[in-house]
């Protein structure tokens, strides 16, 4: 959809104008690994669809909503600006969440599944008792999400504490608390697992831990809790 | 269909075994006999609690091919819908909700928006039954008769309805449902009544709802639904929800069912109106006692 729009001269003109005004648009980030590299935990088919179709669609629609918002603000059209908020939350949230998700995953031969050793590992043991207990809690909460959403391990940067949270649809984690910083997010929308695990979300949750990139989570944690 | 698959097993069994709970569990676990949900338990007296059934679609699981695959029906009905039924029965067992009809369970657990745990399961059971019945092999085409008249009146044209329905189904973000409903004109205030009711008020409307919520919550009369949870279309269409919506509208929707639901809704609405008229008639007959007027004037009227 975005590619066809770009071919239109009027849109090109508007994009140029917006660059002058400083409206940044977004593009699909690359994965640090091949689509098939997370198998057998997550199939290459799912990874490709998830990245190239779902995430791309969020980006396309986010850019469109931002453009419309920019217009509405420039014209002082308050009701349109307000009406666009849900499209921004859905699609912008989808972009934010998935960008984190790709970094949360790594092939096993590149450390995926390897538990964290430094300060994050210690904090997990301190707060939850053990990695197994944390995983059990996140799996239970992830399985219990009604409909579509995410389950998160986060650090509250004010309280310096680990937190497990869930969000609905594509709500970003900050909607649950402004001081929450995501460390590990697991997408529990059906598109994240259906082709491989069908209705058995608990199996997906059990298996995804084999490819969770704790190195990235540790880096984020260390930055917030030095 | 069932007996053929069980013949090799039953040849080893006595007829006694056929009426035991063990056999019932065995036959249910084979998943081949959706119609054979209850076995008679003549030899073992057991307390049978009222429970919600897994109702099969009114057609075979492969009957909607190629527009909705057998594989989809096997998972969607056989796992998702069945899962909601099983969860619901577990949740209501031994509670006041047990013994109630499905619609009563839904309205009790909806609890005016302060949703109780059984709601998700109950509503999803209802929604899926309603969904299977909204489709038929060789469906699609156009509605006719009174349904078409109302569609033309309330949407301008059949194409107008289709446009709105598609929009609702496409823009229901996350999981949910798109609906065509028959809406009585009611004010949203609990004990108010429409001061100027007219035939034009009873309208067809397209609505969308998230997750398990359905228009019964708003006291609308549902006529048609489309499941837009990803599990409804992912095996056949992957992320292409728009193609799924087209397939449903062009090849699967049963307008006859929608028409008969509209008939039933109109009957219900007419009955309700008659009841309201009777209540009004009784109210008019009441005389106001002199003492009552003092209530409006506060304490200086007290004796």
Coordinates of C-alpha atoms in Angstrom, one line a residue:
Chain A
X1 CA 0.0 0.0 0.0
X2 CA 2.8 2.4 0.9
X3 CA 4.7 1.6 -2.3
X4 CA 1.8 2.4 -4.5
X5 CA 1.2 5.7 -2.7
X6 CA 4.8 6.7 -3.1
X7 CA 4.4 6.4 -6.9
X8 CA 1.9 9.1 -6.8
X9 CA 3.4 12.6 -7.6
X10 CA 1.0 14.4 -5.2
X11 CA 2.2 12.2 -2.3
X12 CA 5.8 12.8 -3.2
X13 CA 5.2 16.5 -3.1
X14 CA 3.5 16.2 0.3
X15 CA 6.3 14.0 1.6
X16 CA 8.9 16.6 0.5
X17 CA 6.8 19.4 2.2
X18 CA 6.6 17.3 5.3
X19 CA 10.4 16.7 5.4
X20 CA 10.8 20.5 5.3
X21 CA 8.3 20.7 8.3
X22 CA 10.1 17.9 10.0
X23 CA 7.5 15.1 10.0
X24 CA 9.5 11.9 10.3
X25 CA 8.0 8.8 8.7
X26 CA 9.0 5.3 9.6
X27 CA 10.2 2.2 7.8
X28 CA 10.5 -1.5 8.5
X29 CA 13.6 -2.3 10.6
X30 CA 15.6 -5.3 9.5
X31 CA 15.9 -8.4 11.5
X32 CA 19.3 -9.4 12.8
X33 CA 18.8 -13.0 11.8
X34 CA 17.1 -15.0 9.0
X35 CA 13.5 -15.8 9.1
X36 CA 14.2 -19.5 9.6
X37 CA 16.9 -18.9 12.3
X38 CA 14.5 -19.2 15.2
X39 CA 13.2 -22.7 14.2
X40 CA 11.9 -24.9 15.7
X41 CA 10.6 -22.5 18.3
X42 CA 9.1 -20.1 15.8
X43 CA 8.7 -21.1 12.2
X44 CA 10.3 -19.2 9.3
X45 CA 6.8 -18.9 7.7
X46 CA 5.5 -17.1 10.8
X47 CA 8.5 -14.8 11.1
X48 CA 8.3 -13.8 7.4
X49 CA 4.6 -13.0 7.6
X50 CA 4.9 -11.4 10.9
X51 CA 7.7 -9.1 9.8
X52 CA 6.8 -8.4 6.2
X53 CA 3.1 -8.2 6.4
X54 CA 1.9 -7.4 10.0
X55 CA 4.7 -5.1 11.1
X56 CA 4.9 -3.4 7.7
X57 CA 1.1 -2.8 7.8
X58 CA 1.4 -1.1 11.2
X59 CA 4.1 1.1 9.8
X60 CA 2.2 2.0 6.6
X61 CA -0.9 2.9 8.6
X62 CA 1.1 4.7 11.3
X63 CA 2.7 6.9 8.6
X64 CA -0.6 7.6 7.1
X65 CA -2.2 8.5 10.4
X66 CA 0.8 10.8 11.3
X67 CA 0.4 12.6 7.9
X68 CA -3.3 13.1 8.6
X69 CA -2.6 14.3 12.1
X70 CA 0.0 16.7 10.8
X71 CA -2.6 18.1 8.4
X72 CA -5.2 18.4 11.1
X73 CA -2.9 20.2 13.5
X74 CA -1.8 22.6 10.8
X75 CA -5.4 23.4 10.0
X76 CA -6.4 23.6 13.7
X77 CA -8.9 20.8 13.1
X78 CA -9.2 19.6 16.7
X79 CA -11.9 17.0 16.2
X80 CA -10.0 15.2 13.4
X81 CA -6.8 15.4 15.5
X82 CA -8.7 13.6 18.4
X83 CA -10.4 11.1 16.1
X84 CA -7.0 10.0 14.8
X85 CA -5.7 9.1 18.2
X86 CA -6.9 5.5 18.1
X87 CA -5.3 4.9 14.7
X88 CA -2.1 6.3 16.1
X89 CA -2.2 4.2 19.2
X90 CA -3.1 1.0 17.2
X91 CA -0.5 1.4 14.5
X92 CA 2.2 3.4 16.3
X93 CA 1.9 0.9 19.2
X94 CA 2.2 -1.9 16.7
X95 CA 5.3 -0.5 15.3
X96 CA 6.9 0.3 18.7
X97 CA 6.0 -3.2 20.1
X98 CA 7.2 -5.2 17.2
X99 CA 10.5 -3.2 16.9
X100 CA 11.2 -4.3 20.5
X101 CA 10.0 -7.9 19.8
X102 CA 12.5 -8.5 17.0
X103 CA 15.3 -7.5 19.3
X104 CA 13.9 -9.7 22.0
X105 CA 14.5 -12.8 19.9
X106 CA 17.8 -14.4 18.8
X107 CA 18.8 -17.7 17.3
X108 CA 20.0 -20.3 19.9
X109 CA 23.4 -20.4 18.3
X110 CA 23.7 -16.6 18.9
X111 CA 22.7 -16.8 22.6
X112 CA 18.9 -17.1 22.2
X113 CA 17.5 -18.8 25.3
X114 CA 20.8 -18.3 27.3
X115 CA 19.7 -16.9 30.7
X116 CA 21.0 -13.5 31.9
X117 CA 24.0 -13.6 34.2
X118 CA 24.7 -10.1 35.3
X119 CA 22.6 -7.7 37.3
X120 CA 19.3 -8.7 35.5
X121 CA 19.8 -12.4 36.4
X122 CA 20.4 -11.5 40.0
X123 CA 17.3 -9.2 40.0
X124 CA 15.1 -12.0 38.6
X125 CA 16.3 -14.4 41.3
X126 CA 15.8 -11.8 43.9
X127 CA 12.3 -10.7 42.9
X128 CA 10.8 -14.0 41.5
X129 CA 12.9 -16.6 43.2
X130 CA 14.2 -18.2 40.0
X131 CA 14.0 -17.9 36.3
X132 CA 11.6 -20.8 36.2
X133 CA 9.2 -19.0 38.4
X134 CA 9.4 -15.9 36.3
X135 CA 8.7 -17.9 33.2
X136 CA 5.8 -19.7 34.8
X137 CA 4.3 -16.3 35.8
X138 CA 4.7 -14.8 32.3
X139 CA 3.3 -17.9 30.6
X140 CA 0.3 -17.9 32.9
X141 CA -0.4 -14.2 32.3
X142 CA 0.3 -14.5 28.6
X143 CA -2.1 -17.4 28.3
X144 CA -4.8 -15.5 30.2
X145 CA -4.8 -12.5 27.8
X146 CA -8.3 -12.3 26.3
X147 CA -8.2 -11.7 22.6
X148 CA -5.0 -10.0 21.4
X149 CA -2.2 -8.4 23.4
X150 CA 1.3 -8.7 24.8
X151 CA 2.9 -10.0 28.0
X152 CA 6.0 -8.1 29.2
X153 CA 8.8 -8.3 31.6
X154 CA 9.6 -4.7 32.5
X155 CA 11.7 -2.6 34.9
X156 CA 10.1 0.3 36.7
X157 CA 12.8 2.9 36.3
X158 CA 11.6 4.9 39.2
X159 CA 11.2 2.1 41.7
X160 CA 14.1 0.1 40.2
X161 CA 11.9 -3.0 40.3
X162 CA 11.0 -5.8 37.9
X163 CA 7.4 -6.0 36.9
X164 CA 5.4 -8.5 34.8
X165 CA 2.5 -6.8 32.9
X166 CA 0.1 -7.4 30.1
X167 CA -1.2 -5.0 27.5
X168 CA -4.3 -5.3 25.2
X169 CA -4.1 -5.1 21.4
X170 CA -1.1 -2.9 20.5
X171 CA -1.1 -0.7 23.5
X172 CA 2.5 0.1 24.3
X173 CA 3.8 -0.8 27.8
X174 CA 3.9 2.8 28.9
X175 CA 0.1 2.8 28.9
X176 CA 0.4 0.7 32.0
X177 CA 2.8 3.0 33.7
X178 CA 4.9 5.9 32.5
X179 CA 8.0 4.6 34.3
X180 CA 7.9 1.1 32.8
X181 CA 10.7 0.2 30.5
X182 CA 10.2 -3.0 28.4
X183 CA 12.9 -5.7 28.8
X184 CA 11.2 -8.7 27.2
X185 CA 7.9 -8.6 25.3
X186 CA 6.0 -11.6 24.0
X187 CA 3.4 -11.1 21.3
X188 CA 0.3 -13.2 22.1
X189 CA -1.8 -12.1 19.1
X190 CA -2.9 -15.2 17.2
X191 CA -0.9 -14.1 14.2
X192 CA 2.3 -14.6 16.3
X193 CA 1.8 -18.4 16.6
X194 CA -1.3 -19.7 14.8
X195 CA 0.2 -21.3 11.7
X196 CA 2.5 -23.4 13.9
X197 CA 0.8 -23.8 17.3
X198 CA -2.9 -23.3 16.2
X199 CA -5.1 -22.7 19.2
X200 CA -2.5 -23.9 21.8
X201 CA -1.0 -20.6 22.9
X202 CA 0.6 -22.3 26.0
X203 CA 2.8 -24.4 23.7
X204 CA 4.0 -21.3 21.9
X205 CA 4.8 -19.6 25.2
X206 CA 6.6 -22.6 26.5
X207 CA 8.8 -22.8 23.4
X208 CA 9.5 -19.1 22.8
X209 CA 11.9 -19.0 25.8
X210 CA 14.4 -21.0 23.8
X211 CA 14.9 -18.0 21.6
X212 CA 14.6 -15.1 24.0
X213 CA 17.5 -12.7 23.7
X214 CA 18.5 -12.1 27.3
X215 CA 21.6 -10.2 26.2
X216 CA 19.5 -7.3 24.9
X217 CA 17.2 -7.4 28.0
X218 CA 20.3 -7.2 30.2
X219 CA 21.7 -4.2 28.4
X220 CA 18.4 -2.3 28.7
X221 CA 18.2 -3.3 32.4
X222 CA 21.8 -2.2 33.1
X223 CA 21.1 1.2 31.6
X224 CA 18.1 1.8 33.8
X225 CA 19.6 0.2 37.0
X226 CA 23.3 0.9 36.8
Chain B
X1 CA -20.3 -42.1 10.1
X2 CA -19.6 -42.7 13.8
X3 CA -20.5 -46.4 13.9
X4 CA -18.3 -47.2 11.0
X5 CA -15.3 -45.8 12.8
X6 CA -16.1 -47.6 16.0
X7 CA -17.0 -51.0 14.6
X8 CA -13.5 -52.6 15.1
X9 CA -13.6 -51.5 18.7
X10 CA -17.2 -52.4 19.5
X11 CA -16.9 -55.9 18.2
X12 CA -14.8 -56.6 21.3
X13 CA -17.1 -55.0 23.7
X14 CA -20.3 -56.2 25.4
X15 CA -23.4 -54.1 25.2
X16 CA -23.1 -53.4 28.9
X17 CA -19.9 -51.4 28.2
X18 CA -21.7 -49.3 25.6
X19 CA -23.8 -47.6 28.2
X20 CA -21.1 -46.8 30.7
X21 CA -19.5 -43.4 31.3
X22 CA -16.2 -44.9 30.0
X23 CA -17.7 -45.5 26.6
X24 CA -19.2 -42.1 26.6
X25 CA -15.8 -40.5 27.2
X26 CA -14.2 -42.7 24.6
X27 CA -16.7 -41.9 21.9
X28 CA -16.5 -38.1 22.7
X29 CA -12.8 -38.2 22.5
X30 CA -12.9 -39.5 19.0
X31 CA -14.3 -36.2 17.9
X32 CA -16.2 -37.8 15.1
X33 CA -19.7 -37.6 16.4
X34 CA -20.6 -34.0 17.1
X35 CA -24.3 -34.9 17.2
X36 CA -23.8 -37.7 19.8
X37 CA -23.0 -35.5 22.8
X38 CA -25.1 -37.3 25.3
X39 CA -24.9 -41.0 26.0
X40 CA -27.7 -42.6 28.0
X41 CA -26.3 -43.9 31.2
X42 CA -28.8 -46.6 32.1
X43 CA -26.6 -48.9 34.2
X44 CA -24.8 -46.2 36.2
X45 CA -27.1 -43.7 37.9
X46 CA -25.2 -40.4 37.9
X47 CA -26.2 -36.8 38.7
X48 CA -26.6 -35.0 35.4
X49 CA -26.1 -31.3 35.8
X50 CA -27.5 -28.9 33.4
X51 CA -24.7 -27.8 31.1
X52 CA -24.1 -25.9 27.9
X53 CA -23.7 -28.1 24.8
X54 CA -21.3 -27.8 21.9
X55 CA -23.7 -27.3 19.1
X56 CA -22.4 -28.4 15.7
X57 CA -22.7 -26.2 12.6
X58 CA -25.8 -27.0 10.5
X59 CA -23.5 -28.5 7.8
X60 CA -20.5 -30.8 7.6
X61 CA -17.1 -29.4 8.4
X62 CA -16.0 -29.6 4.8
X63 CA -19.2 -28.2 3.4
X64 CA -18.0 -24.6 3.1
X65 CA -14.9 -25.4 1.0
X66 CA -13.2 -23.9 -0.8
X67 CA -14.2 -20.6 0.8
X68 CA -13.6 -21.8 4.4
X69 CA -11.5 -24.9 4.7
X70 CA -12.3 -28.0 6.6
X71 CA -9.1 -27.5 8.5
X72 CA -10.3 -24.1 9.7
X73 CA -13.7 -25.6 10.8
X74 CA -11.9 -28.4 12.5
X75 CA -9.9 -26.0 14.6
X76 CA -12.3 -23.2 14.9
X77 CA -15.3 -25.3 15.9
X78 CA -13.5 -28.4 17.1
X79 CA -10.9 -26.6 19.3
X80 CA -11.8 -22.9 19.9
X81 CA -15.6 -23.2 20.2
X82 CA -15.3 -26.5 22.0
X83 CA -12.8 -24.9 24.4
X84 CA -15.2 -22.1 25.2
X85 CA -18.0 -24.6 26.0
X86 CA -15.7 -26.7 28.2
X87 CA -14.4 -23.6 30.1
X88 CA -17.9 -22.3 30.5
X89 CA -19.2 -25.5 32.0
X90 CA -16.3 -25.6 34.4
X91 CA -16.9 -22.0 35.4
X92 CA -20.6 -22.3 36.0
X93 CA -20.7 -25.7 37.7
X94 CA -22.1 -25.4 41.2
X95 CA -22.9 -21.7 40.8
X96 CA -26.2 -19.9 40.2
X97 CA -25.3 -19.6 36.5
X98 CA -25.6 -23.4 36.2
X99 CA -29.1 -24.3 35.1
X100 CA -29.6 -20.9 33.4
X101 CA -30.0 -20.6 29.6
X102 CA -27.0 -19.4 27.7
X103 CA -28.4 -15.9 27.0
X104 CA -29.3 -15.5 30.7
X105 CA -25.7 -16.5 31.7
X106 CA -24.4 -13.8 29.2
X107 CA -26.6 -11.0 30.6
X108 CA -25.9 -12.0 34.2
X109 CA -22.1 -12.2 33.7
X110 CA -22.0 -9.0 31.5
X111 CA -23.2 -7.4 34.7
X112 CA -23.9 -4.0 32.9
X113 CA -20.2 -3.8 31.8
X114 CA -18.6 -4.8 35.1
X115 CA -17.8 -8.2 33.4
X116 CA -17.7 -11.3 35.5
X117 CA -15.3 -14.2 34.6
X118 CA -17.9 -16.5 32.9
X119 CA -18.8 -13.8 30.4
X120 CA -16.0 -14.4 28.0
X121 CA -16.7 -18.0 27.7
X122 CA -20.5 -17.7 27.6
X123 CA -20.5 -14.9 25.0
X124 CA -18.0 -16.7 22.8
X125 CA -20.1 -19.9 22.9
X126 CA -23.1 -17.8 21.8
X127 CA -21.2 -15.9 19.2
X128 CA -19.8 -19.0 17.5
X129 CA -23.1 -20.8 17.4
X130 CA -24.6 -17.6 15.8
X131 CA -21.7 -17.4 13.4
X132 CA -22.0 -21.0 12.1
X133 CA -25.7 -20.5 11.5
X134 CA -25.0 -17.2 9.6
X135 CA -23.3 -19.2 6.9
X136 CA -24.3 -21.9 4.5
X137 CA -22.8 -23.9 1.6
X138 CA -23.6 -22.0 -1.6
X139 CA -24.2 -18.8 0.4
X140 CA -23.8 -15.2 -0.8
X141 CA -26.0 -13.5 -3.3
X142 CA -28.4 -10.9 -2.2
X143 CA -31.2 -10.7 0.3
X144 CA -34.8 -10.2 -0.7
X145 CA -38.2 -9.3 0.7
X146 CA -38.6 -7.3 3.8
X147 CA -34.9 -7.6 4.7
X148 CA -33.9 -6.0 1.4
X149 CA -36.5 -3.2 1.9
X150 CA -35.1 -2.4 5.3
X151 CA -31.6 -2.5 4.0
X152 CA -32.5 -0.1 1.2
X153 CA -34.2 2.2 3.7
X154 CA -31.5 2.2 6.3
X155 CA -28.3 1.9 4.2
X156 CA -29.5 3.5 0.9
X157 CA -28.8 0.3 -1.0
X158 CA -27.5 -3.3 -0.6
X159 CA -24.1 -2.0 -1.7
X160 CA -24.3 0.6 1.1
X161 CA -24.8 -2.1 3.7
X162 CA -21.9 -4.2 2.3
X163 CA -19.7 -1.1 2.4
X164 CA -20.5 -0.5 6.1
X165 CA -20.2 -4.1 7.1
X166 CA -16.8 -4.4 5.4
X167 CA -15.6 -1.2 7.1
X168 CA -16.7 -2.5 10.5
X169 CA -15.0 -5.9 9.9
X170 CA -11.8 -4.3 8.6
X171 CA -11.5 -1.6 11.3
X172 CA -12.3 -3.8 14.3
X173 CA -8.8 -3.7 15.7
X174 CA -7.5 -6.8 17.4
X175 CA -10.0 -9.5 18.1
X176 CA -13.7 -9.1 17.7
X177 CA -16.8 -9.3 15.5
X178 CA -18.8 -7.4 13.0
X179 CA -22.6 -7.4 13.2
X180 CA -25.7 -6.5 11.4
X181 CA -28.3 -5.8 14.1
X182 CA -32.0 -4.7 14.4
X183 CA -32.1 -1.9 16.8
X184 CA -35.3 -0.7 18.5
X185 CA -35.2 3.0 19.1
X186 CA -34.6 3.2 22.8
X187 CA -33.2 6.0 24.9
X188 CA -30.2 4.8 26.9
X189 CA -31.6 5.9 30.1
X190 CA -33.0 3.0 32.2
X191 CA -36.6 4.0 32.8
X192 CA -37.1 6.4 29.9
X193 CA -39.2 5.6 26.9
X194 CA -39.0 7.0 23.4
X195 CA -41.4 10.0 23.5
X196 CA -42.0 9.9 19.7
X197 CA -41.8 6.3 18.6
X198 CA -42.3 5.6 14.9
X199 CA -41.9 2.7 12.5
X200 CA -38.8 4.4 11.1
X201 CA -37.1 4.1 14.4
X202 CA -36.6 0.4 14.3
X203 CA -33.5 0.4 12.2
X204 CA -30.9 -2.0 10.8
X205 CA -27.5 -1.0 12.0
X206 CA -23.9 -2.3 11.5
X207 CA -21.8 -2.5 14.7
X208 CA -18.5 -4.0 15.7
X209 CA -17.4 -5.4 19.0
X210 CA -14.1 -6.3 20.6
X211 CA -13.1 -9.8 21.9
X212 CA -16.2 -11.6 23.2
X213 CA -18.6 -8.7 23.5
X214 CA -21.8 -9.0 21.4
X215 CA -24.8 -6.7 20.8
X216 CA -26.9 -8.6 23.3
X217 CA -25.0 -6.4 25.8
X218 CA -26.6 -3.3 24.2
X219 CA -30.0 -5.1 23.9
X220 CA -29.8 -5.0 20.2
X221 CA -31.2 -7.9 18.1
X222 CA -28.3 -9.5 16.2
X223 CA -29.1 -10.6 12.7
X224 CA -25.7 -11.5 11.2
X225 CA -22.1 -11.8 12.4
X226 CA -18.6 -12.3 11.1
X227 CA -15.8 -13.5 13.4
X228 CA -12.7 -11.3 12.8
X229 CA -10.5 -12.9 15.5
X230 CA -7.3 -14.0 13.6
X231 CA -8.0 -17.7 14.3
X232 CA -11.1 -17.4 12.1
X233 CA -9.1 -16.7 8.9
X234 CA -5.4 -17.2 9.5
X235 CA -5.2 -20.7 8.1
X236 CA -7.0 -19.8 4.9
X237 CA -6.0 -16.2 4.4
X238 CA -3.0 -15.5 6.7
X239 CA -3.0 -11.7 7.4
X240 CA -5.4 -10.9 4.5
X241 CA -8.5 -10.1 6.5
X242 CA -10.0 -8.2 3.6
X243 CA -10.0 -11.3 1.4
X244 CA -11.7 -13.3 4.1
X245 CA -14.4 -10.7 4.5
X246 CA -15.0 -10.8 0.7
X247 CA -15.2 -14.6 0.7
X248 CA -17.7 -14.5 3.6
X249 CA -19.9 -11.9 1.9
X250 CA -19.8 -13.3 -1.6
X251 CA -19.9 -17.0 -1.0
X252 CA -21.0 -17.9 2.6
X253 CA -23.5 -15.6 4.1
X254 CA -27.0 -17.0 4.5
X255 CA -29.4 -14.2 3.8
X256 CA -32.4 -16.5 4.5
X257 CA -31.2 -17.0 8.1
X258 CA -30.8 -13.2 8.4
X259 CA -34.3 -12.8 7.1
X260 CA -35.8 -15.2 9.6
X261 CA -33.8 -13.7 12.5
X262 CA -35.3 -10.3 11.4
X263 CA -38.8 -11.8 11.5
X264 CA -38.2 -13.1 15.0
X265 CA -36.7 -9.8 16.2
X266 CA -39.8 -7.9 14.9
X267 CA -42.1 -10.3 16.8
X268 CA -40.1 -9.7 20.0
X269 CA -40.2 -6.0 19.5
X270 CA -43.9 -6.0 18.9
X271 CA -44.5 -8.1 22.0
X272 CA -42.4 -5.7 24.1
X273 CA -44.4 -2.7 22.7
X274 CA -47.7 -4.4 23.7
X275 CA -46.4 -5.0 27.2
X276 CA -45.3 -1.4 27.4
X277 CA -48.8 -0.3 26.3
X278 CA -50.4 -2.4 28.9
X279 CA -48.2 -1.0 31.6
X280 CA -49.0 2.5 30.4
X281 CA -52.7 1.8 30.5
X282 CA -52.5 0.6 34.1
X283 CA -50.4 3.7 35.1
X284 CA -53.1 6.0 33.6
X285 CA -55.7 4.3 35.7
X286 CA -54.0 5.1 39.0
X287 CA -55.3 8.1 40.8
X288 CA -53.0 10.3 42.7
X289 CA -53.8 10.3 46.4
X290 CA -53.8 13.7 48.1
X291 CA -51.1 12.7 50.5
X292 CA -48.7 12.0 47.6
X293 CA -48.6 15.6 46.6
X294 CA -47.0 16.5 50.0
X295 CA -43.9 14.5 49.0
X296 CA -43.0 17.2 46.4
X297 CA -43.0 20.1 48.9
X298 CA -40.7 18.9 51.5
X299 CA -40.8 19.0 55.3
X300 CA -43.1 22.0 55.8
X301 CA -46.0 19.8 54.6
X302 CA -45.3 17.2 57.3
X303 CA -48.0 16.7 60.0

